[in-house]
XYZ file of C-alpha atoms in Angstrom:
753
model
C 5.266 20.628 18.890
C 3.204 18.873 21.729
C -0.141 17.738 22.285
C -0.777 20.426 24.866
C -4.256 22.090 25.664
C -5.951 18.991 26.627
C -3.570 18.169 29.589
C -4.856 21.127 31.305
C -8.363 19.298 31.586
C -9.007 17.919 34.974
C -10.441 14.726 33.881
C -7.366 14.050 31.575
C -5.319 15.040 34.709
C -6.896 12.210 36.544
C -6.092 9.803 33.887
C -2.701 10.936 33.731
C -2.267 10.322 37.441
C -3.628 6.836 36.875
C -6.251 4.727 38.730
C -6.945 1.269 39.857
C -9.649 -0.278 37.774
C -11.375 -3.884 37.983
C -11.268 -5.287 34.553
C -14.262 -7.651 34.281
C -14.233 -10.489 31.716
C -17.124 -12.481 33.440
C -18.932 -13.007 36.750
C -16.061 -14.831 38.109
C -13.132 -13.143 36.404
C -12.699 -9.580 38.001
C -9.224 -8.392 38.497
C -7.565 -5.104 39.580
C -5.139 -3.512 36.893
C -3.482 -0.050 37.042
C -4.545 2.182 34.236
C -3.094 5.703 33.181
C -2.733 7.856 30.192
C 0.698 8.373 28.949
C 2.471 11.684 28.095
C 1.499 11.821 24.567
C -2.155 12.262 25.350
C -3.112 9.306 23.033
C -1.936 6.028 24.834
C -3.584 4.295 27.730
C -1.361 1.818 29.528
C -2.132 -0.757 32.033
C -0.755 -3.685 33.946
C -1.713 -5.837 36.830
C 0.257 -5.132 39.963
C 1.868 -8.448 40.260
C 2.860 -9.376 36.686
C 6.566 -8.125 36.679
C 7.075 -6.563 33.472
C 3.675 -7.499 31.576
C 1.812 -4.579 30.391
C -0.662 -3.740 27.593
C -1.414 -0.375 25.709
C -3.944 0.910 23.247
C -4.187 4.268 21.652
C -7.503 6.227 22.178
C -8.079 6.455 18.458
C -8.632 2.524 18.619
C -11.817 3.581 20.962
C -15.111 4.054 19.156
C -17.343 5.156 22.025
C -17.722 4.833 26.087
C -20.755 3.339 27.387
C -21.802 4.440 30.912
C -23.366 2.246 33.660
C -24.300 -1.616 32.773
C -24.307 -1.346 29.032
C -22.692 -4.647 28.265
C -23.644 -8.231 28.923
C -20.710 -8.586 31.306
C -21.293 -5.616 33.371
C -25.159 -6.487 33.364
C -24.258 -10.004 34.818
C -22.510 -8.244 37.764
C -24.908 -5.350 38.407
C -25.803 -6.775 41.648
C -22.541 -6.413 42.761
C -21.352 -3.014 41.493
C -23.719 -0.123 41.032
C -24.043 1.398 37.730
C -22.352 4.770 38.646
C -19.089 3.085 39.015
C -19.298 0.885 35.626
C -18.263 1.613 32.153
C -17.359 -0.003 28.961
C -14.742 1.093 26.336
C -15.969 -0.117 22.658
C -13.309 -0.589 19.964
C -13.541 -0.067 16.195
C -13.667 -3.235 14.296
C -13.818 -6.787 15.783
C -11.823 -6.057 19.030
C -13.646 -7.120 22.064
C -14.962 -4.535 24.583
C -13.185 -3.642 27.824
C -15.431 -3.655 30.771
C -14.337 -1.446 33.676
C -15.313 -0.737 37.334
C -14.049 2.159 39.174
C -13.670 2.305 42.883
C -15.680 5.798 42.992
C -18.426 7.245 41.022
C -16.184 10.583 40.655
C -13.358 8.439 39.346
C -15.630 6.698 36.886
C -16.767 10.072 35.478
C -13.392 11.457 35.113
C -12.415 8.148 32.953
C -15.663 8.444 31.067
C -15.438 12.154 30.052
C -11.823 12.096 29.668
C -11.932 9.340 27.104
C -14.762 10.937 25.309
C -12.912 14.490 25.112
C -9.536 12.451 23.802
C -11.915 10.706 21.227
C -13.436 13.919 20.026
C -9.843 15.576 19.959
C -8.645 12.657 17.826
C -11.480 12.810 15.405
C -11.624 16.656 15.186
C -7.628 17.102 14.304
C -7.002 18.228 10.761
C -4.441 16.378 8.640
C -1.302 18.452 9.794
C -2.067 17.846 13.417
C -2.605 14.149 12.811
C 0.762 13.903 11.041
C 2.365 15.744 14.095
C 0.898 13.729 16.283
C 1.834 10.617 14.473
C 5.645 11.769 14.334
C 5.120 12.730 17.929
C 4.088 9.293 18.877
C 7.067 7.820 17.270
C 9.402 10.018 18.807
C 7.942 9.143 22.166
C 8.159 5.524 21.575
C 11.920 5.552 20.548
C 13.013 7.966 23.317
C 13.829 5.279 25.865
C 15.468 7.382 28.511
C 12.919 10.039 28.303
C 15.288 12.942 27.890
C 13.295 14.554 25.060
C 16.518 13.882 22.598
C 17.623 11.327 20.132
C 21.039 10.525 19.066
C 21.783 8.927 15.585
C 21.851 5.291 16.786
C 18.198 5.737 18.275
C 17.128 7.631 15.032
C 18.165 4.708 12.944
C 16.346 2.135 15.224
C 13.342 4.472 15.026
C 13.481 4.529 11.132
C 13.467 0.618 11.356
C 10.270 0.769 13.586
C 8.739 3.220 11.203
C 9.377 0.791 8.296
C 12.155 2.521 6.753
C 15.174 0.758 5.438
C 17.769 3.349 4.906
C 21.188 3.634 3.486
C 23.478 4.525 6.666
C 25.231 7.560 4.835
C 22.113 9.420 3.589
C 20.393 8.957 6.950
C 23.345 10.432 8.680
C 23.548 13.384 6.093
C 19.847 14.182 6.800
C 20.509 13.768 10.353
C 23.371 16.202 10.325
C 21.114 18.702 8.282
C 18.495 18.491 11.002
C 20.955 18.924 13.793
C 21.257 22.619 13.705
C 22.811 22.897 17.159
C 25.390 20.486 16.269
C 24.853 18.652 19.501
C 24.700 15.285 18.077
C 21.122 14.585 19.016
C 17.770 16.010 17.821
C 15.136 17.578 20.120
C 11.387 16.990 18.977
C 11.167 19.913 16.800
C 14.305 18.986 15.143
C 13.165 15.388 14.500
C 10.019 16.726 13.200
C 12.204 18.639 10.684
C 14.354 15.606 9.978
C 11.124 13.879 9.368
C 10.040 16.389 6.942
C 13.250 16.160 4.945
C 12.755 12.465 4.943
C 9.186 12.264 3.546
C 9.807 14.969 1.073
C 8.013 13.324 -1.877
C 9.725 13.770 -5.128
C 6.812 12.341 -6.888
C 4.344 15.083 -5.411
C 7.108 17.711 -6.110
C 7.280 16.502 -9.725
C 3.479 17.158 -10.426
C 3.577 20.304 -8.698
C 6.579 21.398 -10.853
C 4.609 20.815 -13.869
C 2.082 23.254 -13.016
C 4.099 25.803 -11.081
C 5.523 28.831 -13.160
C 8.129 29.537 -10.614
C 8.701 26.076 -9.028
C 7.901 27.660 -5.542
C 4.083 27.939 -5.457
C 0.906 27.392 -7.550
C -0.909 30.750 -8.315
C -4.651 30.601 -8.249
C -5.072 30.059 -12.196
C -2.142 27.393 -12.046
C -3.916 25.347 -9.362
C -7.300 25.749 -11.474
C -5.360 24.344 -14.505
C -4.140 21.408 -12.551
C -7.661 20.731 -11.159
C -9.159 20.854 -14.767
C -6.412 18.889 -16.535
C -5.349 16.238 -14.068
C -8.286 15.949 -11.822
C -10.806 16.149 -14.614
C -12.839 18.744 -12.628
C -14.265 20.804 -15.560
C -16.521 23.678 -14.753
C -16.238 23.966 -10.841
C -12.308 24.048 -10.827
C -12.068 27.887 -10.322
C -14.262 28.066 -6.988
C -12.784 24.814 -6.047
C -9.266 26.205 -6.302
C -10.019 28.907 -4.005
C -11.442 26.644 -1.559
C -8.565 24.292 -1.498
C -6.276 27.187 -0.665
C -8.435 28.445 2.220
C -8.675 24.743 3.441
C -5.364 23.171 3.182
C -2.604 26.179 2.830
C -0.783 26.461 5.842
C 1.063 29.519 5.133
C -0.472 32.790 5.782
C 1.492 34.726 3.390
C 0.770 32.303 0.517
C -3.046 32.419 1.541
C -2.750 36.117 1.053
C -1.436 36.174 -2.382
C -3.981 33.422 -3.351
C -1.468 30.807 -3.800
C -0.631 27.301 -2.684
C 2.946 26.115 -1.603
C 4.060 22.540 -1.946
C 2.999 21.972 1.797
C -0.320 22.854 0.942
C -0.457 20.992 -2.427
C 0.601 17.742 -0.325
C -1.887 18.351 2.292
C -4.920 18.650 -0.009
C -3.559 15.487 -2.116
C -3.401 13.622 1.204
C -7.078 14.875 2.608
C -10.466 13.298 2.001
C -10.829 15.672 -1.066
C -7.793 14.359 -2.630
C -8.902 10.606 -2.119
C -10.096 8.659 -4.621
C -13.656 8.548 -3.567
C -15.807 11.026 -4.841
C -16.712 13.238 -1.818
C -20.354 13.881 -3.191
C -20.902 10.103 -3.286
C -20.122 9.978 0.520
C -23.370 11.808 1.403
C -26.998 10.548 0.885
C -27.007 11.392 -2.981
C -29.429 8.836 -3.921
C -33.428 8.924 -4.668
C -34.828 7.354 -1.465
C -38.367 7.078 -2.714
C -38.335 4.077 -4.825
C -39.795 0.746 -3.963
C -37.582 -1.309 -1.460
C -36.964 -3.912 -4.206
C -34.950 -1.360 -6.161
C -32.332 -1.268 -3.507
C -29.321 -3.249 -2.593
C -29.684 -3.669 1.577
C -26.663 -4.280 3.544
C -27.458 -7.635 5.392
C -26.264 -10.037 7.865
C -26.247 -13.757 8.387
C -26.375 -15.395 11.950
C -26.070 -11.664 13.356
C -26.143 -13.187 16.910
C -22.521 -14.757 16.455
C -19.229 -13.167 17.224
C -17.400 -16.152 16.088
C -18.145 -19.328 14.116
C -21.208 -21.303 13.955
C -20.399 -24.476 15.675
C -19.204 -23.267 19.162
C -18.949 -19.683 18.713
C -20.413 -17.121 21.189
C -24.033 -15.834 20.596
C -23.977 -12.259 21.876
C -25.964 -9.039 21.865
C -22.715 -7.271 21.064
C -22.969 -8.703 17.532
C -25.998 -7.283 16.793
C -24.648 -3.775 17.860
C -21.603 -4.292 15.709
C -23.603 -5.098 12.730
C -26.251 -2.422 13.223
C -23.340 0.408 13.983
C -21.843 -0.685 10.444
C -25.053 0.113 8.811
C -26.601 -3.207 8.383
C -30.131 -3.225 7.708
C -31.355 -6.735 7.713
C -30.478 -8.822 10.944
C -31.139 -12.502 11.398
C -32.797 -13.763 14.493
C -32.886 -17.441 15.137
C -35.318 -18.395 17.601
C -35.752 -21.537 19.716
C -38.101 -22.324 22.651
C -36.367 -21.488 25.787
C -36.408 -23.814 29.082
C -38.117 -21.289 31.174
C -40.936 -20.142 28.472
C -38.953 -17.422 27.180
C -37.867 -17.982 23.626
C -33.990 -17.682 23.188
C -31.782 -16.985 20.322
C -28.757 -19.092 18.940
C -27.616 -21.533 15.988
C -29.877 -24.436 16.653
C -28.267 -28.153 17.400
C -24.951 -26.604 17.929
C -22.526 -25.419 20.829
C -23.056 -21.822 20.438
C -24.137 -20.088 23.710
C -27.826 -18.750 23.937
C -29.116 -15.186 24.390
C -32.740 -14.324 25.557
C -35.117 -13.098 22.459
C -36.486 -10.133 24.463
C -32.800 -8.761 25.210
C -32.085 -9.096 21.492
C -35.169 -7.001 20.607
C -34.396 -4.597 23.335
C -30.686 -4.159 21.969
C -32.194 -3.580 18.220
C -34.582 -1.221 19.567
C -31.610 0.887 21.056
C -29.085 0.646 18.125
C -31.423 0.222 15.053
C -31.285 4.006 13.950
C -27.782 5.021 15.157
C -26.098 4.671 11.881
C -29.115 5.181 9.644
C -32.709 6.323 9.727
C -33.798 4.129 6.967
C -35.677 0.921 7.949
C -34.512 -2.511 9.541
C -35.688 -5.844 8.545
C -35.775 -8.581 11.260
C -35.298 -11.830 9.529
C -37.022 -14.252 11.854
C -35.830 -17.922 11.793
C -38.713 -19.240 13.632
C -38.307 -22.694 15.523
C -40.585 -21.979 18.297
C -43.781 -23.524 19.596
C -47.043 -21.668 18.937
C -47.076 -20.633 22.757
C -43.763 -19.247 22.722
C -44.393 -17.543 19.138
C -47.083 -15.683 20.846
C -44.766 -14.603 23.636
C -42.290 -13.319 20.728
C -45.296 -11.527 19.352
C -45.895 -9.775 22.636
C -42.213 -8.813 23.115
C -41.849 -7.427 19.738
C -45.091 -5.032 20.010
C -44.182 -4.261 23.690
C -40.575 -3.435 23.152
C -40.573 -2.034 19.737
C -43.981 0.050 20.149
C -44.542 2.475 17.066
C -41.046 1.494 15.693
C -42.730 -1.925 14.507
C -44.710 -1.682 11.161
C -47.846 -3.797 11.687
C -50.158 -2.081 9.257
C -50.010 -1.153 5.565
C -49.013 2.315 4.972
C -52.078 3.589 3.311
C -54.447 0.536 4.108
C -54.455 -0.611 0.420
C -53.338 -3.811 -1.072
C -49.706 -2.641 -2.273
C -48.918 -2.870 -6.020
C -45.346 -2.313 -5.333
C -43.209 -2.248 -2.095
C -43.098 1.141 -0.002
C -39.813 3.043 -0.195
C -37.050 3.496 2.395
C -37.899 7.044 2.618
C -41.633 6.244 3.758
C -40.500 3.498 6.130
C -37.921 5.676 7.902
C -37.508 4.662 11.651
C -39.393 1.592 11.076
C -38.655 -2.116 11.748
C -40.140 -4.746 9.374
C -40.821 -8.212 10.435
C -39.728 -11.114 7.710
C -41.649 -14.154 8.700
C -44.324 -16.747 7.640
C -47.706 -15.208 7.490
C -51.216 -16.877 7.561
C -52.985 -15.831 4.271
C -52.284 -12.497 2.550
C -54.108 -9.175 2.343
C -56.197 -10.209 -0.507
C -59.766 -11.432 0.939
C -60.056 -14.973 -0.366
C -56.866 -16.836 -0.227
C -56.156 -19.158 -3.258
C -53.107 -20.325 -1.498
C -52.591 -23.769 -0.170
C -50.518 -23.774 3.011
C -48.336 -26.623 1.559
C -46.485 -23.913 -0.303
C -44.847 -23.160 2.920
C -42.844 -26.363 3.171
C -39.108 -25.703 2.506
C -37.299 -27.532 -0.140
C -34.870 -30.320 0.700
C -31.928 -28.195 -0.102
C -32.646 -25.694 2.582
C -33.320 -28.269 4.967
C -30.261 -30.275 4.532
C -28.430 -26.538 4.997
C -30.252 -26.231 8.312
C -31.587 -22.807 7.101
C -35.067 -23.858 6.550
C -37.675 -21.317 7.601
C -39.604 -23.494 9.805
C -42.199 -24.066 11.294
C -43.946 -26.381 8.684
C -47.783 -26.064 8.238
C -49.833 -28.862 8.007
C -51.713 -29.557 4.791
C -55.293 -28.310 4.790
C -57.810 -28.379 1.620
C -56.867 -25.944 -0.910
C -60.096 -24.280 -1.283
C -60.962 -20.984 0.266
C -61.472 -21.787 3.727
C -62.398 -19.553 6.471
C -59.171 -18.198 8.707
C -59.883 -20.107 11.888
C -59.855 -23.377 10.285
C -56.642 -22.703 8.576
C -54.824 -21.503 11.691
C -56.008 -24.424 13.859
C -54.129 -26.701 11.390
C -51.188 -24.489 10.899
C -48.284 -24.209 13.514
C -48.028 -20.602 13.227
C -49.315 -18.025 15.984
C -51.812 -15.798 14.708
C -50.473 -13.009 16.892
C -47.022 -13.458 15.328
C -48.414 -13.821 11.955
C -50.412 -10.413 12.120
C -47.133 -8.620 12.676
C -45.791 -9.450 9.238
C -46.823 -6.949 6.709
C -44.358 -6.291 3.624
C -41.966 -9.137 4.134
C -43.988 -12.456 3.899
C -41.702 -15.482 3.429
C -42.843 -17.954 0.947
C -41.549 -20.922 -1.009
C -39.792 -20.161 -4.586
C -41.832 -22.009 -7.280
C -39.784 -20.912 -10.168
C -39.769 -17.556 -12.173
C -42.741 -18.255 -14.449
C -45.038 -18.788 -11.399
C -43.596 -15.592 -9.734
C -44.408 -13.694 -12.751
C -48.032 -15.097 -12.900
C -48.986 -15.136 -9.194
C -46.350 -13.545 -6.856
C -47.412 -10.546 -4.555
C -44.857 -7.683 -4.190
C -44.915 -8.436 -0.426
C -43.765 -11.839 -0.784
C -40.223 -12.868 -0.461
C -38.328 -16.105 -0.837
C -34.933 -17.226 0.575
C -32.270 -18.665 -1.461
C -29.071 -20.627 -0.398
C -25.965 -19.365 -2.171
C -25.626 -22.469 -4.444
C -29.266 -22.252 -5.545
C -29.014 -18.559 -6.173
C -25.648 -18.972 -8.170
C -27.268 -21.599 -10.299
C -30.249 -19.359 -11.206
C -28.218 -16.413 -12.084
C -26.259 -18.737 -14.425
C -29.172 -20.319 -16.128
C -31.661 -17.516 -16.047
C -29.903 -14.331 -15.360
C -32.331 -12.086 -17.004
C -35.237 -13.653 -15.402
C -33.758 -13.257 -12.140
C -32.994 -9.444 -12.579
C -36.671 -8.964 -13.683
C -37.796 -11.081 -10.741
C -35.856 -8.770 -8.431
C -37.310 -5.446 -9.676
C -40.709 -6.423 -8.304
C -39.981 -8.584 -5.148
C -37.287 -8.829 -2.530
C -35.273 -11.983 -2.092
C -32.628 -13.008 0.419
C -29.598 -15.057 -0.076
C -27.793 -16.824 2.727
C -24.523 -18.889 3.023
C -24.547 -22.547 2.656
C -25.000 -24.571 5.705
C -21.495 -26.326 5.013
C -19.974 -22.834 5.931
C -19.480 -24.041 9.654
C -16.436 -21.748 9.760
C -18.882 -18.673 9.253
C -16.789 -18.130 6.200
C -18.622 -16.018 3.581
C -19.595 -16.424 -0.253
C -18.782 -13.685 -2.696
C -21.859 -11.331 -2.849
C -20.764 -9.932 -6.260
C -22.664 -12.792 -8.085
C -25.842 -12.129 -6.315
C -25.673 -8.385 -6.511
C -25.056 -8.924 -10.384
C -28.764 -10.070 -10.621
C -30.242 -7.517 -8.378
C -30.444 -9.510 -5.323
C -31.412 -7.135 -2.586
C -30.768 -8.786 0.898
C -27.295 -10.752 0.276
C -26.737 -11.845 3.770
C -23.186 -12.232 4.881
C -21.489 -13.041 8.317
C -20.600 -9.748 9.347
C -18.368 -11.274 11.967
C -15.827 -12.695 9.483
C -13.313 -10.346 7.964
C -11.827 -10.780 4.576
C -12.634 -10.097 1.085
C -16.472 -10.738 1.052
C -16.969 -8.181 3.828
C -14.367 -5.645 2.066
C -16.818 -5.830 -1.004
C -19.937 -5.259 1.332
C -18.255 -2.445 3.093
C -17.043 -1.158 -0.333
C -20.669 -0.949 -1.899
C -22.503 0.601 1.104
C -19.741 3.071 1.617
C -21.421 5.632 -0.722
C -24.866 7.153 0.113
C -23.803 8.240 3.663
C -23.347 4.604 4.645
C -27.280 4.326 5.152
C -27.228 0.600 4.241
C -29.325 1.095 1.035
C -27.785 1.589 -2.388
C -30.125 2.264 -5.423
C -29.695 -0.011 -8.148
C -28.909 1.312 -11.787
C -31.893 1.919 -13.846
C -31.271 -1.057 -16.129
C -31.646 -3.079 -12.950
C -35.028 -1.450 -11.784
C -36.810 -1.941 -15.239
C -39.442 -4.895 -14.862
C -38.778 -5.558 -18.745
C -34.994 -5.312 -18.678
C -33.178 -7.514 -21.051
C -29.937 -7.385 -18.969
C -28.025 -10.520 -18.315
C -24.509 -10.416 -16.440
C -23.493 -13.122 -18.590
C -23.704 -11.229 -21.645
C -23.311 -7.478 -20.585
C -22.878 -6.306 -24.300
C -26.343 -7.083 -25.334
C -27.637 -4.094 -23.110
C -28.968 -1.417 -25.176
C -26.896 1.323 -23.537
C -23.753 -0.933 -23.327
C -20.788 1.418 -22.925
C -17.396 -0.073 -21.738
C -14.892 1.713 -20.231
C -11.172 1.531 -19.973
C -9.727 2.013 -16.361
C -6.028 2.714 -16.250
C -4.329 3.201 -12.830
C -0.849 4.311 -12.478
C 0.326 3.024 -9.171
C 2.835 5.716 -8.184
C 4.147 5.254 -4.465
C 3.214 4.101 -0.967
C 3.399 6.125 2.307
C 3.764 4.903 5.790
C 2.608 1.352 5.301
C 2.310 -0.577 8.455
C 4.652 -3.398 9.564
C 3.152 -6.952 9.305
C 5.876 -8.560 11.111
C 6.584 -6.890 14.524
C 10.259 -8.904 14.563
C 12.945 -6.531 15.320
C 14.520 -5.449 11.753
C 12.091 -6.951 9.501
C 10.746 -4.643 7.046
C 8.097 -5.010 4.120
C 8.339 -5.872 0.569
C 5.009 -4.400 -0.690
C 3.298 -4.907 -4.023
C -0.122 -3.485 -5.052
C -2.690 -5.531 -6.494
C -5.892 -4.092 -8.143
C -8.765 -6.520 -8.333
C -12.209 -5.780 -10.203
C -15.429 -7.563 -9.115
C -18.536 -7.322 -11.308
C -20.038 -9.232 -14.045
C -18.180 -12.404 -15.005
C -16.370 -10.651 -17.957
C -15.090 -7.891 -15.672
C -13.388 -10.166 -13.006
C -9.827 -9.258 -13.343
C -6.607 -8.741 -11.127
C -3.226 -7.081 -11.847
C -0.252 -6.351 -9.728
C 2.690 -4.485 -9.601
C 6.194 -5.848 -8.789
C 7.121 -5.882 -5.209
C 9.970 -3.231 -3.726
C 12.496 -4.534 -1.425
C 12.671 -3.637 2.049
C 10.577 -0.350 1.990
C 7.394 0.389 3.541
C 8.013 3.902 4.291
C 7.957 5.359 0.938
C 8.259 2.778 -1.888
C 7.930 3.904 -5.427
C 6.445 1.678 -8.292
C 5.522 3.875 -11.149
C 3.492 1.112 -12.885
C 0.393 1.223 -14.814
C -2.223 -1.367 -14.676
C -5.159 -1.570 -17.494
C -8.690 -2.906 -17.264
C -11.659 -2.754 -19.273
C -14.834 -2.666 -17.547
C -18.212 -3.868 -19.558
C -20.646 -3.028 -16.563
C -19.185 -0.022 -14.893
C -22.624 0.274 -12.833
C -21.998 -3.033 -11.151
C -18.155 -3.044 -10.753
C -16.218 -2.889 -7.432
C -12.426 -2.004 -7.334
C -10.456 -3.237 -4.534
C -6.866 -2.097 -3.933
C -4.805 -4.527 -1.942
C -1.173 -4.198 -0.773
C 0.632 -7.248 0.426
C 4.217 -8.103 1.754
C 5.964 -10.255 -0.656
C 7.177 -13.471 0.197
C 8.514 -15.835 -2.230
C 8.623 -18.794 0.088
C 5.118 -18.901 1.380
C 1.908 -16.733 0.817
C 2.010 -12.931 0.875
C 1.101 -11.154 3.921
C -1.798 -8.881 3.919
C -0.983 -5.072 4.785
C -4.180 -3.168 4.006
C -6.887 -2.729 1.343
C -9.281 -0.263 0.227
C -12.723 -1.149 -1.702
C -14.991 1.173 -3.665
C -17.653 1.198 -6.324
C -16.253 1.995 -9.732
C -18.740 4.824 -10.108
C -17.508 6.411 -7.001
C -13.827 6.941 -8.347
C -12.514 10.393 -8.823
C -10.036 10.530 -11.699
C -6.636 12.144 -11.353
C -3.814 12.072 -8.936
C -5.342 10.405 -5.743
C -4.608 8.915 -2.453
C -6.193 5.620 -1.424
C -6.261 5.449 2.329
C -5.800 1.845 3.557
C -7.809 -0.038 5.929
C -7.099 -2.783 8.408
C -8.443 -6.486 7.679
C -11.440 -5.360 9.995
C -12.205 -2.385 7.798
C -10.769 0.225 10.077
C -8.614 3.111 9.281
C -4.788 2.664 9.505
C -3.408 6.284 9.187
C -1.193 7.506 7.528
C -0.811 4.615 5.420
C -1.793 5.318 1.716
C -1.247 4.463 -1.890
C -0.631 7.619 -4.341
C -2.202 6.861 -7.832
C -3.323 8.382 -10.980
C -6.511 7.305 -12.488
C -7.668 7.930 -15.755
C -11.047 6.555 -17.188
C -11.807 6.663 -21.039
C -14.471 5.286 -23.132
C -13.303 2.651 -25.421
C -13.250 4.098 -28.956
């Protein structure tokens, strides 16, 4: 095996020969580095000419996209100096910063741009088998220090350590001798692949295979059907599905011909997306998108302009791009007067850097609908003077054009909010508005003063509006007394920010297009004291929750408490990795990652009696038992890159949902084996409100002296779980894939009798 084919490509040849490119970090930091693609066709290596031994590498699989020309803040800042046809940007998955590069000629820039794109495409279109072969090949290359294409036993032992395997020396030598067919004392790549196959033969998969195979050699169509029906709980469609699986995953042509599946094919299927714990049909857009906006959970970001923390972090357009590409549908824009008459965006009264408002809007225009067609809400924190508000309104109208929704969809005063379907491709402004759509306005402008809690948190939605008399005045009177720009106010249609006066007031007076913001502490208090009323309120109106102003490190609160009462816009710091973002990614992983998830029917009914505090009082209350047998782990990544350190993994299953469902159970830890640990332990849970529950699988490296180290996790909605023998493909702290790391489990979901 060798990753050939692509190496004959002319662009890839240029990359393999190597080029001197300038790496640019700022206007003043531009240094030449030598870049080249290594023989494996996957790794890009670079170093400075002078720095003796030091070099860096990254894999093509870490690169998400290549942007041509001046398409990053850094390259825009040096646009005068280097023309666009020399410049390009490598954008990485997760939270890793961009790499901005300048080539010496337009031809060289094109070779790298096209070459990297082809390699990314190849990595994305590999099937499971090619991916595994590539992974084994990569390890072989890493370990073959003298590059002679062979490895002796000592080198192989070292390689096993690198691969996170602690192995009994005799056993390893025995396998090595079996693989060394030519008895030369060393393995070539093909023999090493064979050695790796024997090493990774999975007894636990073989046992399951044996249970259903008549002759122990293969699964006939009927036997596979039987497995799908009994173990995978697939019911009616198992016959047709069995044939599809053989067509897709069986590597042996002869087995395919007799309509059978070998152990290899069976293992491929179990390790594939279809064998994963996530229901394949829920990955697609499977929900009804024609209900009012208030019936959906909406993926939402707080302080979207920050890449780090909110005291001295950097404000950046990249942060908007990252959030929008992750499917975020509500972004925050914090606006202040700029010194040259152009409004700027940053976190007020802090040391965070500033970006220009119109650049933010241009960036949003470009990236708003790359991940999803459904509407984006711009949550405006407006601290600007009337003059600069008017400039903001001009930029919004000019830059966004037809994308910006500025009129009611059907010209009628709405009785309920429009749907994501009707608003496809539209951007909605959430801000203060002068008056409403009704003719005579009975609302005093004093409503608009934010409460002390919000002001103390620095999240008040200023500007304040002076206090006009409460009778129905003509509009011009009102505006002259307010500090809102008429032009900006006119752009607000379905998301008018208002102050919250309690659930009773909202039930009697609120309009569906009015929405309030709550700090996390206020929302938590309301959820506890008036859960049912909060759920009812959220069937009609949108509400936005934001983190407490005390979270200066941009940490996050647990969004689950807010989702439990149906809050739609639960804003999190997307720039901060951890449990809370795992839950957000988990909830929005379904429905094609479009950023909208339909709430369950008992949370859309305006007269619902549901409260998260007492789930058993719901009329269709049906608790379920979730039983997870944690069988084994595969190729867990090393946590510690120290020579010779090997992980001691354990698996914890965490349930997030209504208060009664919150639970955690974990397996024991396995000493010194991150390669193929076997637990065979069963964890049991009772889920009272399955429709709201999220299940998080966490793998950690056990440490008796200090905190366990994080190895990987995967989070998904309980309603998206497939029962049966399943693999959980682990993600890094950043939420990016770390193949081939996985956990093998057997899941059963039953009704409580």
